[in-house]
Amino acid sequence: MITKTALLYLSRQESLREIVSNSRAFQKITRRFVAGENLDDALAAIRELNRKGITASFDHLGESIKDAQETASEVREYIRILARIDEHELKSNVSVKLTQLGLDISTELCLQNMRAILDEATRRGNFVRIDMEDSSHTQPTIDLFKTLRRQYENVGIVIQSYLYRSEEDVNDLLQMGARIRLCKGAYDEPATVAFPRKEDTDRNYIKLMKLLLKSGIYHGIATHDEKIIAETIRFASGEKIGKDQFEFQMLYGIRRDLQEKLVADGYNMRVYVPYGKHWYPYFMRRLAERPANLWFVLKNMFRG
């Protein structure tokens, strides 16, 4: 827990971000978890995933943008991504963070930017997933999603099982037919809003997973936890829920063996593929999530 808290603290330190982001050694190590710094890198990664029967979700890394012109640049990048998905006939959708699109500037700016992306996605028959960020953004994200969902069917949202509020949110969102990605959550949250113990987060995850699968809506079960995956498979089988009625989701570079096994077993698998120059916060959250990721980095740092 101390290591996780420390890594999440470091993920927010601007001075360290600059040092690490300019380190060639670290840039090389991050390629395990980040497809690269430019769109062509991500296209190549997704093409390889598709070859293995795995679908994807593009994520152009960026968050907490405070400049309106920067948000316009992000919109242009996502429109470019959607065009390239079509051009290369890739099986992929896109994921966005609302603070990347102006949520911390104004709700109206963020809505304007999201509508531009969703209009393009609609034109191209694609889907946009709104990522969930820290708990201070949970309600604004849900509110904005609801506004968009009344106009667009091709938009989904993420719910984090470590938040106490998530069961209520799931029940509320299912009433409007929301497509949900369920994950555990990767931010440093106080015990006033989130379960401090992993066992409780896992227990809540399983409860929410069952609500989602029984809803009859196509959802994403996003986890690398083999016990939760096994419980999902057992529950779906017992409820006669077909393998094509939901998908498992994982992060790029993590548990590739398990990704391929699930595909071989006939399950839908989608991998979240991040790329871009602003990889530091994302990378640090991945280290905080799983001790195996931190061990991978340390081992490669000291490898001759």
Coordinates of C-alpha atoms in Angstrom, one line a residue:
M1 CA 0.0 0.0 0.0
I2 CA 2.9 2.4 0.8
T3 CA 4.5 1.7 -2.5
K4 CA 1.2 2.3 -4.4
T5 CA 0.6 5.5 -2.5
A6 CA 4.1 6.7 -3.2
L7 CA 3.9 5.9 -6.9
L8 CA 0.6 7.7 -7.3
Y9 CA 2.1 10.7 -5.5
L10 CA 5.0 10.7 -7.8
S11 CA 2.7 10.5 -10.8
R12 CA 1.5 14.0 -10.0
Q13 CA 5.0 15.6 -9.5
E14 CA 5.7 17.9 -12.5
S15 CA 9.5 18.1 -11.8
L16 CA 9.9 14.4 -11.8
R17 CA 7.6 14.1 -14.9
E18 CA 10.0 16.3 -16.9
I19 CA 13.1 14.4 -15.8
V20 CA 11.6 11.0 -16.5
S21 CA 9.9 12.0 -19.8
N22 CA 13.2 13.2 -21.2
S23 CA 15.0 10.0 -20.2
R24 CA 15.7 7.7 -23.1
A25 CA 16.1 4.8 -20.8
F26 CA 12.6 5.3 -19.4
Q27 CA 11.1 5.9 -22.8
K28 CA 12.4 2.5 -23.9
I29 CA 11.0 0.8 -20.8
T30 CA 7.6 2.4 -21.3
R31 CA 7.2 0.8 -24.7
R32 CA 6.0 -2.3 -22.7
F33 CA 2.9 -0.4 -21.6
V34 CA 2.6 2.5 -24.1
A35 CA 2.6 1.8 -27.9
G36 CA 4.8 4.8 -28.7
E37 CA 4.7 8.6 -29.0
N38 CA 3.0 8.9 -32.3
L39 CA -0.1 7.6 -34.1
D40 CA 1.8 5.4 -36.5
D41 CA 3.2 3.5 -33.5
A42 CA -0.3 2.9 -32.1
L43 CA -1.6 1.8 -35.6
A44 CA 1.2 -0.8 -35.8
A45 CA 0.4 -2.1 -32.4
I46 CA -3.3 -2.4 -33.1
R47 CA -2.8 -4.0 -36.4
E48 CA -0.8 -6.7 -34.6
L49 CA -3.5 -7.1 -32.0
N50 CA -6.2 -7.4 -34.7
R51 CA -4.1 -10.1 -36.4
K52 CA -4.4 -12.1 -33.2
G53 CA -8.2 -11.7 -33.1
I54 CA -8.0 -8.9 -30.5
T55 CA -9.9 -5.6 -30.9
A56 CA -8.6 -2.4 -29.5
S57 CA -9.4 1.1 -28.1
F58 CA -7.1 4.0 -29.1
D59 CA -6.1 6.4 -26.3
H60 CA -4.2 9.5 -27.1
L61 CA -2.5 10.2 -23.7
G62 CA -3.3 13.5 -22.1
E63 CA -5.3 14.8 -19.1
S64 CA -5.9 17.9 -17.0
I65 CA -5.5 20.3 -19.9
K66 CA -6.2 23.9 -18.9
D67 CA -5.8 25.6 -22.3
A68 CA -8.7 25.7 -24.7
Q69 CA -6.4 25.7 -27.8
E70 CA -4.8 22.5 -26.5
T71 CA -8.2 20.9 -26.3
A72 CA -8.9 21.8 -29.9
S73 CA -5.7 20.0 -30.8
E74 CA -6.9 16.9 -29.0
V75 CA -10.1 17.0 -30.9
R76 CA -8.2 17.1 -34.2
E77 CA -6.1 14.2 -33.1
Y78 CA -9.1 12.0 -32.3
I79 CA -10.8 12.9 -35.6
R80 CA -7.5 11.9 -37.3
I81 CA -7.5 8.6 -35.3
L82 CA -11.1 7.8 -36.4
A83 CA -10.1 8.4 -40.1
R84 CA -7.0 6.2 -39.8
I85 CA -9.1 3.4 -38.2
D86 CA -11.3 3.5 -41.4
E87 CA -8.4 3.8 -43.7
H88 CA -6.5 0.8 -42.3
E89 CA -9.8 -1.2 -41.7
L90 CA -8.9 -1.7 -38.0
K91 CA -11.1 -3.2 -35.4
S92 CA -10.9 -0.4 -32.8
N93 CA -12.8 2.3 -31.1
V94 CA -11.5 5.3 -29.1
S95 CA -11.2 6.3 -25.5
V96 CA -11.1 9.8 -24.2
K97 CA -10.6 11.6 -20.9
L98 CA -12.9 14.6 -20.4
T99 CA -10.1 16.7 -18.7
Q100 CA -8.3 16.2 -21.9
L101 CA -11.2 18.0 -23.7
G102 CA -11.7 20.9 -21.4
L103 CA -13.8 19.6 -18.4
D104 CA -11.6 21.6 -16.0
I105 CA -12.1 24.8 -18.2
S106 CA -15.9 24.7 -18.8
T107 CA -18.6 22.1 -19.2
E108 CA -19.8 23.8 -22.4
L109 CA -16.3 23.6 -24.0
C110 CA -16.0 20.0 -23.1
L111 CA -19.5 19.2 -24.6
Q112 CA -18.6 21.1 -27.7
N113 CA -15.4 19.1 -28.1
M114 CA -17.1 15.8 -27.3
R115 CA -19.8 16.5 -29.9
A116 CA -17.2 17.1 -32.6
I117 CA -15.6 13.7 -31.9
L118 CA -18.9 11.9 -31.6
D119 CA -20.2 13.4 -34.8
E120 CA -17.2 12.1 -36.6
A121 CA -17.5 8.7 -34.9
T122 CA -21.1 8.5 -35.8
R123 CA -20.3 9.3 -39.5
R124 CA -17.8 6.5 -39.5
G125 CA -19.9 4.0 -37.5
N126 CA -17.5 4.0 -34.6
F127 CA -17.8 4.2 -30.8
V128 CA -16.3 6.5 -28.2
R129 CA -15.7 5.5 -24.6
I130 CA -15.4 8.2 -21.9
D131 CA -12.7 7.2 -19.4
M132 CA -13.3 7.8 -15.7
E133 CA -10.7 9.9 -13.8
D134 CA -10.3 10.6 -10.1
S135 CA -13.3 10.9 -7.8
S136 CA -13.4 14.7 -8.0
H137 CA -14.4 14.3 -11.7
T138 CA -16.8 11.4 -11.2
Q139 CA -20.1 13.3 -11.0
P140 CA -19.2 15.9 -13.7
T141 CA -18.2 13.0 -16.0
I142 CA -21.4 11.1 -15.4
D143 CA -23.5 14.3 -15.8
L144 CA -21.8 15.1 -19.1
F145 CA -22.1 11.5 -20.3
K146 CA -25.9 11.6 -19.6
T147 CA -26.2 14.8 -21.7
L148 CA -24.4 13.2 -24.6
R149 CA -26.2 9.9 -24.3
R150 CA -29.5 11.6 -24.9
Q151 CA -28.2 12.6 -28.3
Y152 CA -25.7 9.8 -29.2
E153 CA -26.0 6.1 -28.9
N154 CA -22.3 5.4 -29.8
V155 CA -20.9 6.7 -26.4
G156 CA -20.1 4.7 -23.3
I157 CA -18.6 5.3 -19.9
V158 CA -16.4 3.7 -17.3
I159 CA -17.3 2.8 -13.7
Q160 CA -14.7 2.1 -11.0
S161 CA -15.5 -0.6 -8.4
Y162 CA -13.3 0.9 -5.7
L163 CA -15.8 3.8 -5.2
Y164 CA -18.6 3.3 -2.7
R165 CA -21.0 5.1 -5.0
S166 CA -20.5 2.8 -8.0
E167 CA -23.4 0.4 -7.4
E168 CA -25.9 3.3 -7.4
D169 CA -24.2 4.8 -10.5
V170 CA -24.5 1.4 -12.3
N171 CA -28.1 1.0 -11.6
D172 CA -28.8 4.6 -12.6
L173 CA -26.8 4.3 -15.9
L174 CA -28.3 1.0 -16.9
Q175 CA -31.8 2.7 -16.9
M176 CA -30.7 4.8 -19.9
G177 CA -29.1 1.8 -21.7
A178 CA -25.5 2.9 -21.0
R179 CA -22.6 0.7 -22.2
I180 CA -20.2 0.5 -19.3
R181 CA -16.6 -0.5 -19.0
L182 CA -16.1 -1.9 -15.4
C183 CA -12.6 -1.5 -13.9
K184 CA -11.3 -1.4 -10.4
G185 CA -9.8 2.1 -10.4
A186 CA -6.2 3.4 -10.4
Y187 CA -6.2 6.7 -8.6
D188 CA -5.2 7.5 -5.0
E189 CA -8.5 8.0 -3.3
P190 CA -9.3 8.6 0.4
A191 CA -11.2 6.1 2.5
T192 CA -14.1 8.5 2.6
V193 CA -15.0 7.8 -1.0
A194 CA -13.3 4.5 -1.9
F195 CA -12.7 1.0 -0.4
P196 CA -9.2 1.0 1.1
R197 CA -8.9 -2.8 1.0
K198 CA -8.4 -4.7 -2.2
E199 CA -10.7 -7.5 -1.0
D200 CA -13.6 -5.1 -0.8
T201 CA -12.9 -3.6 -4.2
D202 CA -12.8 -7.1 -5.7
R203 CA -16.1 -8.0 -3.9
N204 CA -17.8 -4.9 -5.3
Y205 CA -16.4 -5.6 -8.7
I206 CA -18.0 -9.0 -8.8
K207 CA -21.3 -7.6 -7.6
L208 CA -21.2 -4.9 -10.3
M209 CA -20.1 -7.4 -13.0
K210 CA -23.2 -9.5 -12.3
L211 CA -25.5 -6.5 -12.6
L212 CA -23.9 -5.6 -15.9
L213 CA -24.0 -9.1 -17.5
K214 CA -27.7 -9.5 -16.4
S215 CA -28.7 -6.2 -18.0
G216 CA -28.7 -7.6 -21.6
I217 CA -26.5 -4.6 -22.7
Y218 CA -23.0 -5.1 -24.2
H219 CA -20.4 -4.2 -21.6
G220 CA -16.7 -4.4 -21.1
I221 CA -15.3 -6.4 -18.1
A222 CA -11.9 -4.7 -17.7
T223 CA -9.6 -6.7 -15.5
H224 CA -6.3 -8.7 -15.4
D225 CA -7.4 -10.5 -12.3
E226 CA -7.6 -14.3 -13.1
K227 CA -10.0 -15.0 -10.2
I228 CA -12.4 -12.3 -11.3
I229 CA -12.2 -13.5 -14.9
A230 CA -12.9 -17.0 -13.8
E231 CA -15.9 -15.8 -11.7
T232 CA -17.2 -13.8 -14.7
I233 CA -17.0 -16.9 -17.0
R234 CA -18.7 -19.1 -14.3
F235 CA -21.5 -16.5 -13.8
A236 CA -22.1 -16.0 -17.5
S237 CA -22.2 -19.7 -18.2
G238 CA -24.6 -20.3 -15.3
E239 CA -26.9 -17.5 -16.5
K240 CA -26.8 -18.7 -20.1
I241 CA -25.1 -15.4 -21.2
G242 CA -23.4 -16.0 -24.5
K243 CA -19.7 -15.3 -25.1
D244 CA -20.7 -12.7 -27.7
Q245 CA -22.8 -10.7 -25.2
F246 CA -19.9 -9.0 -23.4
E247 CA -16.2 -8.5 -23.8
F248 CA -13.1 -8.7 -21.6
Q249 CA -10.8 -5.7 -21.7
M250 CA -7.1 -5.4 -20.7
L251 CA -4.3 -2.9 -21.0
Y252 CA -1.7 -2.9 -23.6
G253 CA 1.4 -4.9 -22.6
I254 CA -0.2 -6.5 -19.5
R255 CA -1.0 -10.3 -19.4
R256 CA -0.6 -10.8 -23.1
D257 CA -0.7 -14.6 -22.5
L258 CA -4.2 -14.3 -20.8
Q259 CA -5.5 -12.0 -23.6
E260 CA -4.6 -14.6 -26.2
K261 CA -6.0 -17.5 -24.1
L262 CA -9.4 -15.8 -23.7
V263 CA -9.5 -15.2 -27.5
A264 CA -8.7 -18.9 -28.1
D265 CA -11.5 -19.8 -25.7
G266 CA -13.9 -17.9 -27.8
Y267 CA -14.3 -14.7 -25.7
N268 CA -14.3 -11.2 -27.1
M269 CA -11.1 -9.3 -26.0
R270 CA -10.4 -5.6 -26.4
V271 CA -7.0 -4.0 -25.5
Y272 CA -6.6 -0.4 -24.4
V273 CA -3.8 1.0 -26.5
P274 CA -2.3 4.3 -25.2
Y275 CA 0.1 6.4 -27.2
G276 CA 1.5 10.0 -27.1
K277 CA 4.2 12.1 -25.5
H278 CA 2.3 12.7 -22.2
W279 CA 2.8 9.1 -21.0
Y280 CA 4.2 9.7 -17.6
P281 CA 1.0 9.8 -15.4
Y282 CA -0.4 6.8 -17.1
F283 CA 2.8 4.9 -16.8
M284 CA 3.2 5.6 -13.1
R285 CA -0.4 4.5 -12.5
R286 CA 0.3 1.2 -14.2
L287 CA 3.3 0.7 -11.9
A288 CA 1.2 1.5 -8.8
E289 CA -1.6 -1.0 -9.9
R290 CA 0.5 -4.1 -10.1
P291 CA 3.8 -5.0 -8.3
A292 CA 4.8 -7.2 -11.3
N293 CA 4.9 -4.0 -13.5
L294 CA 7.2 -2.3 -11.0
W295 CA 9.5 -5.4 -10.9
F296 CA 9.6 -5.4 -14.7
V297 CA 10.8 -1.7 -14.7
L298 CA 13.4 -2.2 -12.0
K299 CA 14.8 -5.4 -13.7
N300 CA 15.1 -3.6 -17.0
M301 CA 16.7 -0.4 -15.5
F302 CA 19.6 -2.5 -14.1
R303 CA 20.0 -4.8 -17.0
G304 CA 23.3 -4.3 -18.6

